[in-house]
Short mmCIF file of C-alpha atoms and ligand atoms in Angstrom, two decimals:
data_model
loop_
_atom_site.label_atom_id
_atom_site.label_comp_id
_atom_site.label_asym_id
_atom_site.label_seq_id
_atom_site.Cartn_x
_atom_site.Cartn_y
_atom_site.Cartn_z
CA MET D 1235 136.19 111.38 88.76
CA LEU D 1236 133.97 108.13 88.98
CA LYS D 1237 136.08 105.23 88.48
CA THR D 1238 134.25 102.86 85.90
CA VAL D 1239 134.21 99.07 86.41
CA ASP D 1240 136.64 98.59 83.78
CA GLU D 1241 139.35 100.32 85.70
CA LEU D 1242 138.19 98.23 89.21
CA ALA D 1243 138.82 95.40 87.32
CA THR D 1244 142.16 96.82 86.08
CA GLU D 1245 143.06 97.77 89.72
CA PHE D 1246 142.17 94.01 90.88
CA GLY D 1247 143.75 92.43 87.79
CA GLY D 1248 140.30 91.28 86.60
CA LEU D 1249 137.48 90.46 89.06
CA GLU D 1250 137.39 86.88 88.07
CA GLY D 1251 136.23 85.07 91.53
CA ARG D 1252 135.95 88.32 93.36
CA ARG D 1253 133.01 89.07 95.53
CA VAL D 1254 131.48 92.46 94.06
CA LEU D 1255 128.82 94.09 95.91
CA VAL D 1256 126.48 96.02 93.84
CA ARG D 1257 123.86 98.40 94.82
CA SER D 1258 121.23 98.58 92.67
CA ASP D 1259 118.17 100.23 92.45
CA LEU D 1260 115.25 97.69 92.35
CA ASN D 1261 112.45 99.90 94.18
CA VAL D 1262 109.60 99.14 91.70
CA PRO D 1263 105.91 99.50 92.08
CA LEU D 1264 104.04 96.46 92.99
CA ASP D 1265 100.58 95.47 93.36
CA GLY D 1266 100.83 92.71 95.88
CA THR D 1267 103.62 90.91 94.66
CA ARG D 1268 102.97 91.85 91.14
CA ILE D 1269 105.35 94.08 89.38
CA THR D 1270 103.55 96.99 87.81
CA ASP D 1271 106.35 98.52 86.12
CA ASP D 1272 109.73 96.75 85.93
CA GLY D 1273 111.62 99.59 84.48
CA ARG D 1274 114.18 99.68 87.08
CA VAL D 1275 114.87 95.92 87.10
CA ARG D 1276 115.41 96.30 83.63
CA ALA D 1277 118.02 99.43 83.83
CA SER D 1278 119.80 97.40 86.68
CA VAL D 1279 120.56 94.59 84.26
CA PRO D 1280 123.45 95.41 82.31
CA THR D 1281 126.04 96.39 85.30
CA ILE D 1282 125.07 92.98 86.95
CA LEU D 1283 125.49 90.90 83.58
CA ASP D 1284 128.58 92.95 83.02
CA LEU D 1285 130.00 91.81 86.30
CA SER D 1286 129.23 88.43 86.05
CA ARG D 1287 130.77 87.82 82.20
CA ARG D 1288 133.77 88.99 84.08
CA GLY D 1289 133.54 86.26 86.23
CA ALA D 1290 132.92 88.02 89.49
CA ARG D 1291 130.68 86.90 91.94
CA VAL D 1292 127.87 89.35 92.22
CA VAL D 1293 126.10 90.42 95.17
CA VAL D 1294 123.15 92.55 94.93
CA ALA D 1295 122.01 94.86 97.53
CA ALA D 1296 118.65 97.02 96.98
CA HIS D 1297 115.81 98.57 98.85
CA LEU D 1298 111.97 98.05 98.39
CA GLY D 1299 109.41 100.75 99.77
CA ARG D 1300 109.87 101.78 103.27
CA PRO D 1301 109.61 99.08 105.77
CA GLU D 1302 110.57 100.12 109.12
CA GLY D 1303 113.84 99.12 109.88
CA LYS D 1304 112.77 95.39 110.32
CA PRO D 1305 111.71 92.30 108.38
CA ASP D 1306 108.35 92.77 106.88
CA PRO D 1307 107.21 90.14 104.36
CA ALA D 1308 105.07 92.72 102.21
CA TYR D 1309 108.68 94.35 101.37
CA SER D 1310 110.68 91.49 100.62
CA LEU D 1311 112.77 91.53 97.73
CA ALA D 1312 111.70 87.99 96.74
CA PRO D 1313 109.32 89.05 93.70
CA VAL D 1314 111.72 91.48 92.41
CA ALA D 1315 114.85 89.21 92.72
CA GLY D 1316 112.84 86.62 90.81
CA ARG D 1317 112.02 89.05 87.84
CA LEU D 1318 115.67 89.93 87.94
CA ALA D 1319 116.82 86.35 87.34
CA GLU D 1320 114.29 86.12 84.59
CA LEU D 1321 115.54 89.16 82.85
CA LEU D 1322 119.34 88.10 83.60
CA ASP D 1323 118.90 84.55 82.63
CA ILE D 1324 121.76 83.02 84.70
CA PRO D 1325 121.14 81.63 88.02
CA ALA D 1326 120.45 84.18 91.07
CA ARG D 1327 120.29 82.95 94.37
CA GLN D 1328 117.76 84.45 97.02
CA ALA D 1329 119.12 85.41 100.46
CA THR D 1330 116.19 85.22 103.12
CA ASP D 1331 117.99 87.89 105.25
CA THR D 1332 120.29 90.96 104.47
CA VAL D 1333 123.63 90.38 106.01
CA GLY D 1334 122.83 87.36 108.61
CA GLU D 1335 123.41 83.61 108.09
CA SER D 1336 121.53 83.18 104.86
CA ALA D 1337 123.33 86.23 103.35
CA ARG D 1338 126.57 84.59 104.19
CA ALA D 1339 125.87 81.24 102.97
CA THR D 1340 124.53 82.33 99.92
CA VAL D 1341 127.38 84.47 98.92
CA ASP D 1342 129.78 81.39 100.07
CA GLY D 1343 128.07 79.17 97.62
CA LEU D 1344 128.31 81.40 94.72
CA LYS D 1345 130.40 80.26 91.80
CA PRO D 1346 132.06 82.91 89.55
CA GLY D 1347 129.52 84.43 87.25
CA GLU D 1348 126.68 83.82 89.45
CA VAL D 1349 124.50 86.20 91.18
CA ALA D 1350 123.11 86.80 94.58
CA VAL D 1351 120.11 89.18 95.50
CA LEU D 1352 120.41 89.92 99.41
CA GLU D 1353 116.90 90.88 101.43
CA ASN D 1354 115.89 94.45 101.22
CA VAL D 1355 118.55 96.48 103.32
CA ARG D 1356 116.00 98.70 104.61
CA PHE D 1357 115.01 95.46 106.96
CA GLU D 1358 118.19 96.75 108.77
CA PRO D 1359 117.88 99.85 110.93
CA GLY D 1360 121.23 100.97 110.03
CA GLU D 1361 120.19 101.64 106.33
CA THR D 1362 118.97 104.62 106.72
CA SER D 1363 119.84 105.69 110.42
CA LYS D 1364 120.89 109.14 110.79
CA VAL D 1365 123.48 108.30 113.25
CA ASP D 1366 126.77 107.81 111.46
CA ALA D 1367 128.07 104.92 113.67
CA GLU D 1368 124.41 102.93 113.35
CA ARG D 1369 124.86 103.01 109.63
CA GLY D 1370 128.95 102.31 110.04
CA ARG D 1371 127.88 99.04 111.70
CA PHE D 1372 125.24 97.98 109.09
CA ALA D 1373 128.16 98.86 106.37
CA ASP D 1374 130.47 96.96 108.00
CA ARG D 1375 128.66 93.82 107.79
CA LEU D 1376 127.57 94.74 104.17
CA ALA D 1377 131.32 94.91 103.33
CA THR D 1378 132.44 91.75 104.83
CA LEU D 1379 130.36 90.09 102.22
CA ALA D 1380 132.47 91.47 99.53
CA ASP D 1381 135.57 92.79 97.85
CA ALA D 1382 134.62 95.41 96.04
CA PHE D 1383 131.73 97.98 95.81
CA VAL D 1384 129.82 99.00 92.41
CA SER D 1385 127.35 101.91 92.91
CA ASP D 1386 124.80 101.34 90.25
CA GLY D 1387 121.32 102.72 92.08
CA PHE D 1388 121.32 105.97 90.64
CA GLY D 1389 117.80 106.35 92.01
CA VAL D 1390 119.54 106.81 95.69
CA VAL D 1391 122.59 108.21 95.19
CA HIS D 1392 121.23 111.24 96.85
CA ARG D 1393 120.83 109.42 99.79
CA LYS D 1394 123.55 109.11 102.63
CA GLN D 1395 122.50 105.60 103.35
CA ALA D 1396 124.67 102.41 104.68
CA SER D 1397 124.31 100.57 101.34
CA VAL D 1398 124.97 103.88 99.14
CA TYR D 1399 127.26 105.48 101.01
CA ASP D 1400 128.96 104.58 103.70
CA VAL D 1401 130.08 100.75 102.36
CA ALA D 1402 131.64 102.85 99.67
CA GLN D 1403 134.26 104.18 102.28
CA LEU D 1404 135.05 100.33 103.32
CA LEU D 1405 135.78 98.76 99.89
CA PRO D 1406 137.48 99.67 96.34
CA HIS D 1407 134.66 100.73 94.38
CA ALA D 1408 133.46 102.33 90.94
CA ALA D 1409 130.29 103.57 89.57
CA GLY D 1410 128.08 101.14 87.57
CA GLY D 1411 127.21 102.21 84.10
CA LEU D 1412 123.78 103.28 85.16
CA VAL D 1413 125.11 105.82 87.22
CA LEU D 1414 127.54 106.88 84.40
CA ASP D 1415 124.65 107.14 81.83
CA GLU D 1416 122.55 109.03 84.46
CA VAL D 1417 125.13 111.44 85.02
CA ALA D 1418 126.35 112.17 81.77
CA VAL D 1419 122.84 113.26 80.58
CA LEU D 1420 122.04 115.17 83.81
CA ARG D 1421 125.11 117.13 83.02
CA ARG D 1422 123.92 117.98 79.23
CA LEU D 1423 121.08 119.51 81.19
CA THR D 1424 123.10 122.02 83.58
CA GLU D 1425 126.08 122.65 80.83
CA GLN D 1426 124.60 124.75 77.97
CA PRO D 1427 121.22 123.07 77.00
CA ASP D 1428 120.18 123.60 73.61
CA ARG D 1429 117.08 126.36 73.57
CA PRO D 1430 114.43 126.88 74.07
CA TYR D 1431 114.74 124.68 77.39
CA VAL D 1432 111.57 123.76 78.90
CA VAL D 1433 111.07 122.38 82.21
CA VAL D 1434 108.00 120.18 82.84
CA LEU D 1435 106.96 119.96 86.64
CA GLY D 1436 104.31 117.93 88.06
CA GLY D 1437 103.62 114.91 90.52
CA SER D 1438 102.14 115.35 94.21
CA LYS D 1439 104.55 117.19 96.16
CA VAL D 1440 105.58 120.74 95.95
CA SER D 1441 107.73 120.24 98.97
CA ASP D 1442 110.34 117.87 97.13
CA LYS D 1443 110.37 120.23 93.97
CA LEU D 1444 110.45 123.61 95.55
CA GLY D 1445 114.33 123.82 95.70
CA VAL D 1446 114.73 122.79 91.91
CA ILE D 1447 112.60 125.36 90.71
CA ASP D 1448 114.48 128.13 91.62
CA SER D 1449 117.74 126.68 90.47
CA LEU D 1450 115.93 125.86 87.04
CA LEU D 1451 114.59 129.08 86.83
CA ALA D 1452 117.99 130.55 86.10
CA ARG D 1453 118.37 128.18 83.30
CA ALA D 1454 115.11 127.24 81.57
CA ASP D 1455 113.04 129.59 79.12
CA ARG D 1456 109.85 128.06 80.05
CA LEU D 1457 108.54 126.33 83.34
CA LEU D 1458 105.37 124.28 83.02
CA ILE D 1459 103.66 123.39 85.89
CA GLY D 1460 100.75 120.69 86.21
CA GLY D 1461 100.09 117.72 88.46
CA GLY D 1462 99.07 117.90 92.21
CA MET D 1463 101.80 121.03 92.78
CA MET D 1464 99.60 123.10 90.77
CA PHE D 1465 97.13 123.86 93.11
CA THR D 1466 99.84 125.32 95.84
CA PHE D 1467 100.45 127.87 92.82
CA LEU D 1468 97.04 128.44 92.42
CA LEU D 1469 96.58 128.79 96.03
CA ALA D 1470 99.47 131.21 96.00
CA GLN D 1471 97.69 133.42 93.78
CA GLY D 1472 94.69 133.77 95.91
CA ILE D 1473 92.92 131.40 93.76
CA GLU D 1474 90.30 128.79 96.03
CA VAL D 1475 91.08 125.30 95.03
CA GLY D 1476 88.42 123.39 96.34
CA ARG D 1477 89.57 119.81 98.04
CA SER D 1478 92.47 119.67 95.74
CA LEU D 1479 96.19 118.43 97.13
CA VAL D 1480 97.97 121.76 98.27
CA GLU D 1481 100.88 122.49 100.82
CA PRO D 1482 99.62 125.67 102.81
CA ASP D 1483 103.13 125.59 104.47
CA HIS D 1484 104.97 126.21 100.85
CA VAL D 1485 102.83 129.21 99.81
CA ASP D 1486 105.06 131.60 100.55
CA ALA D 1487 108.28 130.09 99.17
CA VAL D 1488 105.68 129.45 95.68
CA ARG D 1489 104.90 133.18 95.57
CA ARG D 1490 108.76 133.99 95.69
CA SER D 1491 109.48 131.36 92.84
CA ILE D 1492 106.53 133.02 91.07
CA ALA D 1493 108.05 136.54 91.61
CA LEU D 1494 111.75 135.10 90.68
CA ALA D 1495 110.69 133.77 87.46
CA ALA D 1496 108.91 137.36 86.65
CA ASP D 1497 112.29 138.84 87.16
CA SER D 1498 114.40 136.29 85.46
CA GLY D 1499 112.10 136.41 82.18
CA VAL D 1500 111.23 132.93 82.42
CA ASP D 1501 107.82 132.00 80.85
CA LEU D 1502 105.74 130.34 83.55
CA LEU D 1503 102.87 128.77 82.36
CA LEU D 1504 100.36 127.39 84.78
CA PRO D 1505 97.09 125.55 83.96
CA THR D 1506 94.20 127.61 83.22
CA ASP D 1507 91.47 124.92 83.50
CA VAL D 1508 91.55 121.64 85.35
CA VAL D 1509 89.68 118.24 85.51
CA VAL D 1510 87.81 118.04 88.28
CA ALA D 1511 85.97 115.34 90.08
CA PRO D 1512 84.11 114.56 93.65
CA GLU D 1513 86.66 111.80 94.41
CA ILE D 1514 89.72 110.09 93.36
CA SER D 1515 87.94 107.16 91.84
CA ALA D 1516 87.87 105.79 88.30
CA GLU D 1517 84.33 105.80 88.61
CA ALA D 1518 83.82 109.26 89.60
CA SER D 1519 82.47 111.60 87.05
CA PRO D 1520 84.71 114.27 85.86
CA SER D 1521 84.39 117.63 84.64
CA VAL D 1522 86.44 120.76 83.39
CA VAL D 1523 86.32 123.74 85.01
CA ALA D 1524 88.48 126.99 84.86
CA VAL D 1525 90.80 127.15 87.71
CA ASP D 1526 89.17 129.82 89.51
CA GLN D 1527 86.04 127.77 89.23
CA ILE D 1528 86.88 124.68 91.46
CA PRO D 1529 84.06 123.51 92.99
CA GLY D 1530 84.48 123.47 96.95
CA ASP D 1531 83.66 120.10 97.42
CA GLN D 1532 85.65 118.65 94.49
CA LEU D 1533 89.17 117.87 93.60
CA GLY D 1534 91.50 118.60 90.77
CA LEU D 1535 92.84 115.49 89.41
CA ASP D 1536 94.18 116.55 85.90
CA ILE D 1537 95.38 119.45 83.91
CA GLY D 1538 92.48 120.60 81.64
CA PRO D 1539 92.26 120.27 77.74
CA ALA D 1540 92.92 123.92 76.96
CA THR D 1541 95.87 123.92 79.32
CA ALA D 1542 96.98 120.39 77.60
CA ASP D 1543 97.15 122.21 74.13
CA ARG D 1544 98.88 125.26 75.83
CA PHE D 1545 101.75 122.73 77.40
CA ARG D 1546 101.87 120.89 74.26
CA ALA D 1547 102.66 124.18 71.91
CA ALA D 1548 105.30 125.13 74.45
CA ILE D 1549 106.99 121.85 74.40
CA GLU D 1550 106.97 121.24 70.37
CA ASP D 1551 109.30 123.97 69.81
CA ALA D 1552 111.89 122.98 72.39
CA ARG D 1553 115.14 121.69 71.89
CA THR D 1554 115.88 120.64 75.50
CA VAL D 1555 113.16 119.32 77.62
CA PHE D 1556 113.11 117.94 81.09
CA TRP D 1557 109.96 116.27 82.93
CA ASN D 1558 109.47 115.46 86.31
CA GLY D 1559 106.32 114.58 87.78
CA PRO D 1560 102.56 113.16 86.11
CA MET D 1561 100.09 115.87 84.85
CA GLY D 1562 97.10 114.14 86.88
CA VAL D 1563 96.40 110.96 88.82
CA PHE D 1564 97.51 109.34 85.22
CA GLU D 1565 97.03 105.83 87.36
CA LEU D 1566 93.06 106.47 86.89
CA PRO D 1567 91.98 106.58 83.04
CA PRO D 1568 89.62 109.64 83.18
CA PHE D 1569 92.72 111.79 84.52
CA ALA D 1570 95.52 110.68 82.63
CA ALA D 1571 94.84 112.93 79.67
CA GLY D 1572 97.22 115.65 80.86
CA THR D 1573 99.94 113.28 81.18
CA ARG D 1574 99.41 111.46 77.90
CA ALA D 1575 99.38 114.98 76.28
CA VAL D 1576 102.70 115.89 77.86
CA ALA D 1577 104.42 112.47 76.83
CA GLU D 1578 103.26 113.12 73.14
CA ALA D 1579 104.66 116.13 72.80
CA LEU D 1580 108.02 115.12 74.10
CA THR D 1581 107.68 112.33 71.41
CA THR D 1582 107.57 115.05 68.48
CA VAL D 1583 110.85 117.11 70.27
CA ASP D 1584 114.12 117.81 67.92
CA GLY D 1585 116.47 117.61 71.00
CA LEU D 1586 116.95 116.36 74.09
CA THR D 1587 114.13 114.89 76.34
CA VAL D 1588 114.65 113.67 79.79
CA VAL D 1589 111.63 112.09 81.39
CA GLY D 1590 112.89 111.45 85.46
CA GLY D 1591 110.89 109.97 88.31
CA GLY D 1592 109.70 106.74 89.30
CA ASP D 1593 106.14 107.60 88.63
CA SER D 1594 106.70 109.27 85.42
CA ALA D 1595 108.91 106.67 84.21
CA ALA D 1596 105.97 104.29 85.31
CA ALA D 1597 103.40 106.70 83.61
CA ILE D 1598 104.52 106.72 80.17
CA ARG D 1599 105.05 102.95 79.82
CA SER D 1600 101.79 102.68 81.39
CA LEU D 1601 100.17 104.91 78.79
CA GLY D 1602 101.96 103.10 76.01
CA PHE D 1603 104.93 105.04 75.31
CA ALA D 1604 108.05 103.16 74.73
CA ASP D 1605 111.22 104.07 76.37
CA ASP D 1606 113.13 104.75 73.01
CA GLN D 1607 110.98 107.60 71.95
CA PHE D 1608 112.35 109.62 74.71
CA GLY D 1609 116.07 110.84 74.88
CA HIS D 1610 116.52 109.20 78.23
CA VAL D 1611 114.24 107.91 80.74
CA SER D 1612 116.17 108.50 84.07
CA THR D 1613 115.61 105.85 86.84
CA GLY D 1614 115.57 108.65 89.72
CA GLY D 1615 113.40 111.05 90.33
CA GLY D 1616 114.70 112.96 93.69
CA ALA D 1617 118.19 112.23 92.56
CA SER D 1618 117.97 113.86 89.23
CA LEU D 1619 116.08 117.02 90.88
CA GLU D 1620 119.10 117.24 93.39
CA TYR D 1621 121.48 117.16 90.64
CA LEU D 1622 119.79 119.63 88.52
CA GLU D 1623 119.44 121.80 91.81
CA GLY D 1624 123.34 121.76 92.03
CA LYS D 1625 123.37 119.85 95.16
CA THR D 1626 126.57 117.46 96.15
CA LEU D 1627 124.69 113.88 95.87
CA PRO D 1628 126.40 111.82 98.90
CA GLY D 1629 126.06 108.47 96.75
CA LEU D 1630 128.29 110.13 94.15
CA ALA D 1631 130.41 112.53 96.19
CA VAL D 1632 131.92 109.31 98.29
CA LEU D 1633 132.84 107.60 94.70
CA ASP D 1634 134.87 110.65 93.81
CA ASP D 1635 138.58 110.02 94.23
P1 ADP Y 173 107.81 111.11 90.24
O1 ADP Y 173 107.66 110.05 90.89
O2 ADP Y 173 107.54 110.88 88.86
O3 ADP Y 173 108.95 111.99 91.00
P2 ADP Y 173 105.77 112.02 92.15
O4 ADP Y 173 106.00 111.10 92.90
O5 ADP Y 173 106.31 113.41 92.64
O6 ADP Y 173 106.64 112.11 90.57
O7 ADP Y 173 104.35 112.09 91.97
C1 ADP Y 173 103.55 111.18 91.53
C2 ADP Y 173 101.90 111.10 91.83
O8 ADP Y 173 101.65 112.51 91.73
C3 ADP Y 173 101.31 109.94 90.95
O9 ADP Y 173 101.00 109.12 91.86
C4 ADP Y 173 100.12 110.90 90.40
O10 ADP Y 173 98.90 110.38 90.90
C5 ADP Y 173 100.20 111.97 91.80
N1 ADP Y 173 99.05 113.34 91.22
C6 ADP Y 173 99.04 113.87 90.07
N2 ADP Y 173 98.68 114.98 90.10
C7 ADP Y 173 97.63 114.83 91.27
C8 ADP Y 173 96.77 115.45 91.35
N3 ADP Y 173 96.06 116.51 91.20
N4 ADP Y 173 96.50 115.21 92.90
C9 ADP Y 173 96.87 114.21 93.49
N5 ADP Y 173 97.71 113.57 93.20
C10 ADP Y 173 98.53 113.91 91.74
MG1 MG Y 174 107.29 109.26 93.08
#
C-alpha cells in the first residue's frame, strides 16, 4: 500500500516544523529561460501547498533536463523555482546547490510553512548513477536535509534514481497526491476498461514504446499508430519512407507486433497518407502523399488528412482512450493538424480519456485545448507507459510498505 501524506502526518503526530523533502517533477520544456509549458509545475503545487499548510518546512528536489552530473547554468532550476513560487504564492527560497552549503543554510533558515527549492538533482553524479553505492552516498546527503520524504514526481517514478528511489529507503515516506491520482487513473486502464478501448501512440521513439505495444495489444480493441514511430511500421511492411525518422534495429520487433495484433484480433490502424516536406522547418512547403509515395529526399512529418479522418472516426465511439505521443511535429504549424485532429476527437469521447507524455501534454496545451477537456492529463510519459506495460516501477515499489 502507498501511504498518504495524511497517514505520514499522523505517524509524526503532525508535520508542524518537520522538514519534509518532496521529490517533484519540474522538468518543463524551456526556450532559454522561458518556460513554454508549465503544466508539471502546476501539477506539483497541490502537494507542496498541502505540506506548507500543515506547517512543514518543505524542501523541494527536482531535475531539469539532462546535465551531465555536474552544475551547468543552462539547466539551473532557478527559472522553474521562480514560476513555482509565483504559483504557490508563499515564500520559496532557492538554494544555489543541491546538497552543499547553500542547500543546508537554506533549509536551516526555513520557518514552518516555508518552501526551499534545491538546485537540479542531476547536477550530482550520484543521482542517476548505475552504481548503488554512488546513488546511496548522494541519497544520504539528501536525507540529512529532511525528517520525511514525499514522492510526488510521477514522471520519474520509473527511474531507480537517488532522489526517487534510494532516499525513500532512508526516510519515513509517503506518496504525494499527484502520484496517487496518476496511479488511480492508470489502474482504471489496466483493470476492466470500458470498451471500445482505443490506444493512440505517436511521438518520436519506437524503441521507448515497443514494450508497451505488446501488452496493450492484449487489452485494447484498437491501436492507432502515428508520429515518427509510424515510419518504422511502414518500413516493416516493405514501404520506402524517404528520409523519415526510422529505427531499423526495431523493424523485426515491429513485424512481430503487427503479427500479434492480427492474432489477437486488435484493429491496428496505420496511416495511409502522410504530410511530407524537404526539411523540418515551418517555412518548408509541405505536401500530402500516400504512404507508399514518399519522395526519397523528403521526410514525413505528420499523418495526412485522410488518416486523421480515419483516426477521428476510430476514436469517437470509444469508451476509453489512452493517447501517448504527438501525431506529427506539432511544434511547427504545418505539421500540427494530425495532433489537433486526435486531440479534438478525444474531447468528444463519452468515457475516460487519458493523455500521457510530456510532449503530448505540451501539444494539447499549445494547440489551445484545456486540461479539463480530457479525463486526465498525465505528467508522465515513460512512467505511464511502463505502468501500462505491467512493469514494476522502482519509485512506487520502494514506497510500498
Ligand atoms: P511524449 O513526450 O508525449 O511521450 P515523445 O517524446 O515520444 O512524446 O515524442 C514527441 C516528439 O515527437 C515531438 O517533439 C514531435 O515533434 C516528435 N515527432 C512527432 N512526429 C514526428 C515525425 N514524423 N518525425 C519526427 N519527429 C516527430
Ligand atoms: Mg517526450
